[in-house]
Amino acid sequence: MSKVATQKPDNTNSDEYTDALQRWESCKPPYTSTHMRICVTAAKIILKHINKPRRSKYEKEHYLRIDFSKAGKVTVYAEFPKHMEVKGQKLGEWPELSLPIAREKAQLLAEQGLRAESVHQLIDAYEKDLAGKVSRAKLSENSYATYCCRTKQIKESFGAREVFSDIKYPRLIEIIDSWIQTKSNNQALELFAELRRLWKFAAPIYCNGINIAASIPDDYVSSRVQKPLPTKRYTDIESIATLWINVASCTSVHQKNAVRYMILTGVRPINIANLRWDYVDLDKLEITYPAGLIGMRGAMKTQKEFKFPITKAMKTLLEEQLSWRESAVNCNREYVFLQPRDPLLPFSKRSLDKLVKTYSPEGAVKGVVHEGTVKGKSGAFNTMCRKFFKSNVIAQMRQRGYSRSDTKEISILCLHHSDKSEDPMAEHYDFSDEILQEEIALKRQAFEAHENSILTQVALLRRKMG
């Protein structure tokens, strides 16, 4: 009967195997060409007997791993200890690559080589950097929370062991394409932007400055999804007046006055939650949201100072808030508007959205929601008072004889919108308003006109209601 091939290895007790093993072990680092020839011959015999594909020798001092195959092929790799956090790689094949040159290459990699950190590790480092910006007052806590939501989704798209410096262009495209398919249009755009920020942060140190994310076309996502747009919805003075009346039935004076303050001023919800008593000057009848300074973030989105007048109705509600504070036993004395359930905390900006939704009359929000709309998809609500403020100021100032261009400029001043055409150095050189006080006087006219129009409509509605 002919012999049948089996998977059982040859007997390792043979003299041939023992002799080859002794010759293999006799070669010690640093290795020479003679050592290499001895190891090639010995490795063929050893691997044949133990039925293994390869066997390695190491020069730990020079970060080399020398791999011997059954066929006599010798491959040289650079291999580094884990604590160095440097990624190993193939250097070449012997004898084409001599050992002295291999040692030089490995040493160069040890000094300048690609890092071995995973994408997950660098996302953690990126989040830590963002937290540092928050502590230095360069980034708001709300923005930090938003960025961390995005980095969490990016982290889920990469394997826990994917090395950052190993990521190639096709891999990023694969991930971005999956976002386009599985995420909303707005999410895909935001995640793409955050991915590029992450690579810009990490590439200079952890990938020798090779930023593959920067190679992706700027319009890669935007050319494949519909860009989300803000809603074109709005409201009218009758709805705003009805809202003013309806909030009188709120269970808390803070709820009622917070909504009315938003109606009268058109400020963003965050600027109701962060309104402090030290911003309020009831003697000069002015409110001043401070600008951003070194080590302190400004109260407004633009980080610039915003000053506006306290009108008659505004003064009434502020005095009501002050009276409540003085009569309260245990409450936060720093903020103007407080949470009804916990008066030790400032008012929640998200509560305003719910209050406006609850107390607005039916059909208060007008206009069309277009496909792809994100902001205000369900209704203007949070921005409804702000939109109406701008529209109403323009209408009221036009009635007082101001030109169309003048009324637009006044509305920008009153809403603290940034004017792209303004002189960027004006705040450092133009102090005409400090001297003449023209801006605050103009704002006072606009705020009073806005307030009077609303209260007039409120009076008319109350008369109709009997």
Coordinates of C-alpha atoms in Angstrom, one line a residue:
M1 CA 0.0 0.0 0.0
S2 CA 1.3 3.5 -0.9
K3 CA 2.0 5.9 1.9
V4 CA -0.9 8.3 2.8
A5 CA 0.0 12.0 3.5
T6 CA -1.0 13.2 7.0
Q7 CA -0.8 16.5 8.9
K8 CA 1.5 14.9 11.5
P9 CA 4.8 16.7 11.6
D10 CA 8.1 14.9 11.0
N11 CA 9.9 13.6 14.1
T12 CA 11.7 16.5 15.7
N13 CA 14.1 14.1 17.5
S14 CA 16.1 13.5 14.3
D15 CA 19.8 14.3 14.2
E16 CA 19.2 16.7 11.3
Y17 CA 16.6 18.7 13.2
T18 CA 18.8 18.8 16.4
D19 CA 21.9 19.9 14.4
A20 CA 19.9 22.6 12.6
L21 CA 18.4 23.9 15.9
Q22 CA 21.9 24.1 17.4
R23 CA 23.2 26.1 14.4
W24 CA 20.1 28.4 14.7
E25 CA 20.6 29.0 18.4
S26 CA 24.4 29.6 17.9
C27 CA 23.7 32.8 15.9
K28 CA 23.4 35.7 18.3
P29 CA 22.7 39.5 17.7
P30 CA 24.0 41.7 16.2
Y31 CA 23.7 39.5 13.1
T32 CA 26.1 39.4 10.2
S33 CA 25.7 38.1 6.6
T34 CA 27.3 34.8 7.7
H35 CA 24.7 34.5 10.5
M36 CA 22.0 35.1 8.0
R37 CA 23.2 32.3 5.6
I38 CA 23.5 29.9 8.5
C39 CA 19.9 30.8 9.7
V40 CA 18.4 30.5 6.2
T41 CA 19.8 26.9 5.9
A42 CA 18.8 26.0 9.5
A43 CA 15.3 27.6 9.2
K44 CA 14.4 25.4 6.2
I45 CA 15.1 22.2 8.1
I46 CA 13.5 23.4 11.4
L47 CA 10.3 24.7 9.7
K48 CA 10.0 21.5 7.7
H49 CA 10.1 19.4 10.9
I50 CA 7.8 21.6 13.0
N51 CA 5.4 22.3 10.1
K52 CA 5.4 26.1 10.7
P53 CA 5.4 28.8 7.9
R54 CA 8.1 31.0 9.4
R55 CA 10.5 31.6 12.2
S56 CA 12.0 34.9 13.5
K57 CA 15.2 36.3 14.9
Y58 CA 15.3 39.6 16.8
E59 CA 17.7 42.5 17.3
K60 CA 15.7 44.3 20.1
E61 CA 18.5 46.9 20.5
H62 CA 18.1 48.0 16.9
Y63 CA 14.3 47.4 16.7
L64 CA 14.6 44.6 14.1
R65 CA 12.6 41.4 13.5
I66 CA 14.1 39.1 10.8
D67 CA 11.6 36.7 9.4
F68 CA 12.7 33.4 7.7
S69 CA 10.3 31.4 5.6
K70 CA 10.3 27.7 4.5
A71 CA 11.4 28.8 1.0
G72 CA 14.5 30.6 2.3
K73 CA 13.0 34.1 1.9
V74 CA 14.3 36.6 4.5
T75 CA 12.1 39.7 5.3
V76 CA 13.3 42.4 7.7
Y77 CA 10.7 44.4 9.8
A78 CA 11.0 47.3 12.1
E79 CA 9.3 46.4 15.4
F80 CA 9.0 48.6 18.4
P81 CA 8.1 48.1 22.1
K82 CA 4.5 49.1 23.0
H83 CA 5.6 51.9 25.3
M84 CA 7.2 53.7 22.3
E85 CA 3.8 53.9 20.6
V86 CA 5.5 53.8 17.2
K87 CA 4.0 51.7 14.3
G88 CA 6.2 49.0 13.0
Q89 CA 6.6 48.3 9.3
K90 CA 8.3 46.2 6.6
L91 CA 11.8 47.5 5.7
G92 CA 12.8 45.1 2.9
E93 CA 14.2 41.7 2.1
W94 CA 17.7 40.4 2.7
P95 CA 20.2 40.3 0.9
E96 CA 18.9 43.2 -1.2
L97 CA 18.5 45.2 2.1
S98 CA 21.7 44.9 4.1
L99 CA 21.4 44.7 7.9
P100 CA 23.4 47.9 8.6
I101 CA 21.0 49.9 6.3
A102 CA 18.0 48.1 8.0
R103 CA 19.3 49.3 11.4
E104 CA 19.5 52.9 10.2
K105 CA 16.0 52.8 8.8
A106 CA 14.6 51.3 12.0
Q107 CA 16.4 54.0 14.1
L108 CA 15.0 56.7 11.8
L109 CA 11.5 55.3 12.3
A110 CA 12.0 55.2 16.0
E111 CA 12.8 58.9 16.0
Q112 CA 10.3 60.1 13.2
G113 CA 8.1 57.1 12.5
L114 CA 4.3 57.0 12.4
R115 CA 2.6 56.7 15.7
A116 CA 0.6 53.6 16.6
E117 CA -2.4 55.3 18.4
S118 CA -5.8 54.2 17.4
V119 CA -8.5 56.5 16.1
H120 CA -10.4 56.0 19.3
Q121 CA -7.4 57.1 21.4
L122 CA -7.1 60.3 19.3
I123 CA -10.8 61.1 19.5
D124 CA -10.4 61.0 23.3
A125 CA -7.4 63.3 23.0
Y126 CA -9.5 65.6 20.7
E127 CA -12.3 65.7 23.2
K128 CA -9.8 66.5 26.0
D129 CA -8.5 69.4 23.9
L130 CA -12.0 70.7 23.5
A131 CA -12.6 70.5 27.2
G132 CA -9.4 72.6 27.7
K133 CA -10.9 75.3 25.5
V134 CA -14.0 75.3 27.7
S135 CA -11.8 75.8 30.8
R136 CA -10.0 78.6 29.0
A137 CA -13.4 80.2 28.1
K138 CA -12.7 79.8 24.4
L139 CA -15.6 77.4 23.9
S140 CA -19.0 77.3 25.5
E141 CA -20.2 74.2 27.4
N142 CA -23.2 73.8 25.1
S143 CA -20.9 73.8 22.0
Y144 CA -18.6 71.3 23.7
A145 CA -21.6 68.9 24.3
T146 CA -22.6 69.3 20.7
Y147 CA -19.1 68.4 19.4
C148 CA -18.9 65.4 21.8
C149 CA -22.2 64.1 20.3
R150 CA -20.6 64.1 16.9
T151 CA -17.2 62.6 18.0
K152 CA -19.2 59.8 19.6
Q153 CA -20.8 58.9 16.3
I154 CA -17.4 59.2 14.5
K155 CA -15.9 56.8 17.1
E156 CA -18.7 54.3 16.3
S157 CA -17.7 54.3 12.7
F158 CA -14.1 53.1 13.4
G159 CA -12.9 49.8 14.9
A160 CA -11.4 50.0 18.4
R161 CA -8.1 48.8 17.0
E162 CA -7.9 50.8 13.8
V163 CA -4.6 52.7 13.9
F164 CA -4.9 56.4 12.9
S165 CA -1.8 56.5 10.8
D166 CA -3.0 53.3 8.9
I167 CA -6.2 54.9 7.7
K168 CA -6.2 55.5 4.0
Y169 CA -8.3 57.7 1.7
P170 CA -10.7 54.9 0.5
R171 CA -11.5 54.0 4.2
L172 CA -12.6 57.6 4.9
I173 CA -14.7 57.7 1.8
E174 CA -16.3 54.4 2.8
I175 CA -17.3 55.8 6.2
I176 CA -18.5 59.1 4.7
D177 CA -20.6 57.3 2.1
S178 CA -22.2 55.2 4.9
W179 CA -23.1 58.5 6.7
I180 CA -24.7 59.8 3.6
Q181 CA -26.8 56.6 3.3
T182 CA -27.8 56.2 7.0
K183 CA -27.8 59.7 8.5
S184 CA -30.0 62.7 7.9
N185 CA -28.6 65.3 5.5
N186 CA -27.7 67.7 8.3
Q187 CA -26.0 64.9 10.3
A188 CA -23.9 63.8 7.3
L189 CA -22.7 67.4 6.7
E190 CA -21.9 67.9 10.4
L191 CA -20.1 64.6 10.8
F192 CA -18.0 65.3 7.7
A193 CA -17.0 68.7 9.1
E194 CA -16.1 67.2 12.5
L195 CA -14.1 64.4 10.9
R196 CA -12.0 67.0 9.0
R197 CA -11.4 68.9 12.3
L198 CA -10.3 65.7 14.0
W199 CA -7.8 64.9 11.3
K200 CA -6.5 68.5 11.3
F201 CA -6.0 68.2 15.0
A202 CA -4.3 64.8 15.0
A203 CA -2.4 64.5 11.7
P204 CA 0.5 66.9 12.5
I205 CA 1.7 64.8 15.4
Y206 CA 0.3 61.3 14.8
C207 CA 0.6 61.0 11.0
N208 CA 3.7 63.1 10.1
G209 CA 1.5 65.9 8.9
I210 CA -0.2 63.8 6.3
N211 CA -3.8 64.9 6.5
I212 CA -5.8 62.7 4.1
A213 CA -9.1 64.2 5.2
A214 CA -8.0 67.5 3.7
S215 CA -7.8 65.8 0.3
I216 CA -11.5 65.0 0.3
P217 CA -13.3 67.6 -1.9
D218 CA -15.1 70.3 0.2
D219 CA -18.3 69.6 -1.6
Y220 CA -18.1 65.7 -1.3
V221 CA -21.1 65.6 1.0
S222 CA -22.9 68.8 0.0
S223 CA -23.0 67.7 -3.6
R224 CA -24.7 64.4 -2.6
V225 CA -27.2 65.6 -0.1
Q226 CA -29.6 68.6 -0.1
K227 CA -28.2 71.3 2.1
P228 CA -30.5 72.0 5.0
L229 CA -32.1 75.4 5.2
P230 CA -33.8 77.4 7.9
T231 CA -37.6 77.6 7.7
K232 CA -39.4 80.5 6.1
R233 CA -42.0 80.5 8.8
Y234 CA -43.1 83.6 10.7
T235 CA -45.8 85.0 12.9
D236 CA -47.9 88.3 13.2
I237 CA -48.6 90.9 15.8
E238 CA -52.0 89.5 16.7
S239 CA -50.5 86.1 17.5
I240 CA -47.7 87.7 19.6
A241 CA -50.3 89.8 21.4
T242 CA -52.4 86.7 22.1
L243 CA -49.2 84.9 23.4
W244 CA -48.6 87.9 25.7
I245 CA -52.1 87.6 27.2
N246 CA -52.0 83.8 27.4
V247 CA -48.8 83.6 29.4
A248 CA -50.5 85.5 32.2
S249 CA -52.0 82.1 33.2
C250 CA -48.5 80.5 33.7
T251 CA -48.1 78.9 37.1
S252 CA -44.9 80.8 37.8
V253 CA -44.0 84.5 37.5
H254 CA -40.7 83.4 36.0
Q255 CA -42.4 81.6 33.1
K256 CA -44.7 84.5 32.4
N257 CA -42.0 87.2 32.5
A258 CA -39.3 85.1 30.7
V259 CA -41.6 84.8 27.7
R260 CA -42.6 88.5 27.8
Y261 CA -39.0 89.5 28.1
M262 CA -38.3 87.5 25.0
I263 CA -41.2 89.2 23.2
L264 CA -40.0 92.7 24.1
T265 CA -36.3 92.2 23.4
G266 CA -36.1 89.6 20.7
V267 CA -33.0 88.0 22.4
R268 CA -32.1 84.4 22.0
P269 CA -33.4 81.9 24.6
I270 CA -29.8 81.5 26.0
N271 CA -29.8 85.2 26.7
I272 CA -32.8 84.9 28.9
A273 CA -31.3 82.0 30.8
N274 CA -28.0 83.8 31.3
L275 CA -29.4 87.2 32.2
R276 CA -27.8 88.3 35.5
W277 CA -28.9 91.0 37.9
D278 CA -25.5 92.7 37.5
Y279 CA -26.3 93.2 33.8
V280 CA -29.4 95.2 34.7
D281 CA -29.1 98.9 35.6
L282 CA -32.6 100.1 36.7
D283 CA -31.3 103.6 37.4
K284 CA -29.9 104.2 33.9
L285 CA -32.7 102.0 32.4
E286 CA -30.2 99.9 30.5
I287 CA -29.3 96.2 30.2
T288 CA -25.7 95.4 29.2
Y289 CA -24.6 91.9 28.2
P290 CA -20.8 91.9 28.6
A291 CA -18.3 91.2 25.9
G292 CA -15.9 88.2 26.0
L293 CA -12.6 88.9 27.7
I294 CA -9.5 86.8 28.3
G295 CA -10.5 83.9 30.5
M296 CA -14.2 84.8 30.3
R297 CA -16.8 84.1 27.5
G298 CA -19.1 86.9 26.5
A299 CA -22.8 86.6 27.2
M300 CA -23.8 87.0 23.5
K301 CA -23.2 84.8 20.6
T302 CA -21.0 87.4 18.9
Q303 CA -18.8 87.7 22.1
K304 CA -19.3 91.5 21.8
E305 CA -21.0 93.8 24.3
F306 CA -24.7 94.3 23.7
K307 CA -26.5 97.2 25.4
F308 CA -30.2 98.1 25.0
P309 CA -32.7 100.3 26.8
I310 CA -35.2 99.2 29.5
T311 CA -38.7 100.2 28.3
K312 CA -41.7 100.8 30.5
A313 CA -43.1 97.3 30.3
M314 CA -39.7 95.8 30.6
K315 CA -39.1 97.8 33.8
T316 CA -42.4 96.5 35.2
L317 CA -41.5 92.9 34.7
L318 CA -37.9 93.3 36.1
E319 CA -39.3 95.0 39.2
E320 CA -41.7 92.1 39.6
Q321 CA -38.8 89.7 39.4
L322 CA -36.8 91.8 41.9
S323 CA -39.8 91.8 44.3
W324 CA -40.1 88.0 44.0
R325 CA -36.4 87.6 44.7
E326 CA -36.6 89.8 47.8
S327 CA -39.6 87.9 49.2
A328 CA -38.1 84.4 48.5
V329 CA -36.4 82.6 51.4
N330 CA -34.0 80.5 49.4
C331 CA -33.3 81.2 45.8
N332 CA -30.5 82.1 43.3
R333 CA -29.8 85.8 43.6
E334 CA -27.5 85.9 40.6
Y335 CA -29.9 85.3 37.7
V336 CA -33.0 87.2 36.9
F337 CA -35.2 84.3 35.7
L338 CA -35.1 81.0 37.7
Q339 CA -36.5 77.5 37.3
P340 CA -40.0 77.2 38.8
R341 CA -39.2 73.8 40.2
D342 CA -35.8 74.7 41.5
P343 CA -35.3 78.4 42.2
L344 CA -31.6 77.8 42.9
L345 CA -31.0 77.2 39.2
P346 CA -31.3 79.7 36.3
F347 CA -34.2 79.3 33.9
S348 CA -33.9 76.6 31.3
K349 CA -33.7 77.8 27.7
R350 CA -35.5 74.7 26.5
S351 CA -38.5 75.6 28.7
L352 CA -39.1 78.7 26.6
D353 CA -39.7 76.6 23.5
K354 CA -42.3 74.5 25.3
L355 CA -44.0 77.6 26.8
V356 CA -44.3 79.4 23.4
K357 CA -45.7 76.2 21.9
T358 CA -48.2 75.8 24.7
Y359 CA -49.5 79.4 24.9
S360 CA -49.4 80.5 21.3
P361 CA -52.8 80.6 19.6
E362 CA -53.7 78.1 16.9
G363 CA -52.3 79.1 13.5
A364 CA -49.7 81.5 15.1
V365 CA -46.9 80.2 12.9
K366 CA -47.4 81.0 9.3
G367 CA -45.5 80.3 6.2
V368 CA -44.3 77.1 4.4
V369 CA -41.9 74.4 5.5
H370 CA -39.7 73.4 2.6
E371 CA -38.3 70.0 2.0
G372 CA -34.9 69.8 3.6
T373 CA -35.7 72.3 6.3
V374 CA -34.1 71.7 9.6
K375 CA -34.3 74.8 11.7
G376 CA -37.9 75.5 12.7
K377 CA -39.3 72.4 10.9
S378 CA -42.1 72.0 13.4
G379 CA -42.6 75.7 13.9
A380 CA -40.7 78.9 14.5
F381 CA -41.3 78.9 18.3
N382 CA -37.9 79.5 19.8
T383 CA -37.0 82.0 17.1
M384 CA -40.6 83.3 16.6
C385 CA -40.2 86.3 18.9
R386 CA -36.9 87.1 17.4
K387 CA -38.2 87.0 13.9
F388 CA -41.2 89.1 14.8
F389 CA -39.0 91.6 16.6
K390 CA -36.9 92.3 13.5
S391 CA -39.9 92.5 11.2
N392 CA -41.9 94.7 13.6
V393 CA -39.0 97.1 14.3
I394 CA -38.5 97.6 10.5
A395 CA -42.3 98.2 10.1
Q396 CA -42.6 100.6 13.1
M397 CA -39.5 102.7 12.2
R398 CA -40.7 103.0 8.6
Q399 CA -44.0 104.5 9.9
R400 CA -41.8 107.0 11.8
G401 CA -40.2 108.2 8.5
Y402 CA -37.0 106.2 8.4
S403 CA -35.8 104.9 5.0
R404 CA -35.8 101.2 4.2
S405 CA -32.0 101.1 4.5
D406 CA -32.0 102.9 7.8
T407 CA -34.6 100.6 9.3
K408 CA -32.6 97.5 8.3
E409 CA -29.5 99.0 10.0
I410 CA -31.6 99.8 13.1
S411 CA -32.9 96.2 13.2
I412 CA -29.4 94.9 13.0
L413 CA -28.4 97.1 16.0
C414 CA -31.4 96.1 18.0
L415 CA -30.9 92.3 17.5
H416 CA -27.1 92.5 17.8
H417 CA -26.7 90.8 14.5
S418 CA -23.2 91.0 13.0
D419 CA -22.9 93.3 10.0
K420 CA -20.5 91.8 7.5
S421 CA -20.0 95.2 5.8
E422 CA -18.9 97.0 8.9
D423 CA -15.3 98.1 9.5
P424 CA -13.6 95.3 11.5
M425 CA -11.4 97.9 13.3
A426 CA -14.3 100.2 14.2
E427 CA -14.7 98.8 17.7
H428 CA -11.1 99.8 18.4
Y429 CA -11.1 103.3 16.8
D430 CA -14.7 104.5 16.6
F431 CA -15.9 105.9 20.0
S432 CA -18.5 108.3 18.5
D433 CA -21.4 106.4 20.3
E434 CA -19.7 106.8 23.6
I435 CA -19.4 110.5 23.0
L436 CA -22.8 111.2 21.4
Q437 CA -24.9 108.3 22.7
E438 CA -26.7 108.1 19.4
E439 CA -26.9 104.3 19.2
I440 CA -28.7 103.8 22.5
A441 CA -31.1 106.7 21.7
L442 CA -31.9 105.0 18.4
K443 CA -32.4 101.7 20.0
R444 CA -34.7 103.3 22.6
Q445 CA -36.9 104.6 19.9
A446 CA -37.1 101.2 18.2
F447 CA -37.7 99.2 21.4
E448 CA -40.4 101.6 22.6
A449 CA -42.1 101.5 19.2
H450 CA -42.0 97.7 19.2
E451 CA -43.4 97.6 22.7
N452 CA -46.2 100.1 22.1
S453 CA -47.4 98.3 19.0
I454 CA -47.7 95.0 20.9
L455 CA -49.4 96.6 24.0
T456 CA -51.8 98.4 21.7
Q457 CA -52.8 95.1 20.1
V458 CA -53.0 93.5 23.5
A459 CA -55.5 96.2 24.6
L460 CA -57.6 95.7 21.4
L461 CA -57.7 91.9 22.0
R462 CA -58.8 92.3 25.6
R463 CA -61.5 94.7 24.5
K464 CA -62.8 92.1 22.0
M465 CA -62.7 89.4 24.7
G466 CA -64.8 91.6 26.9

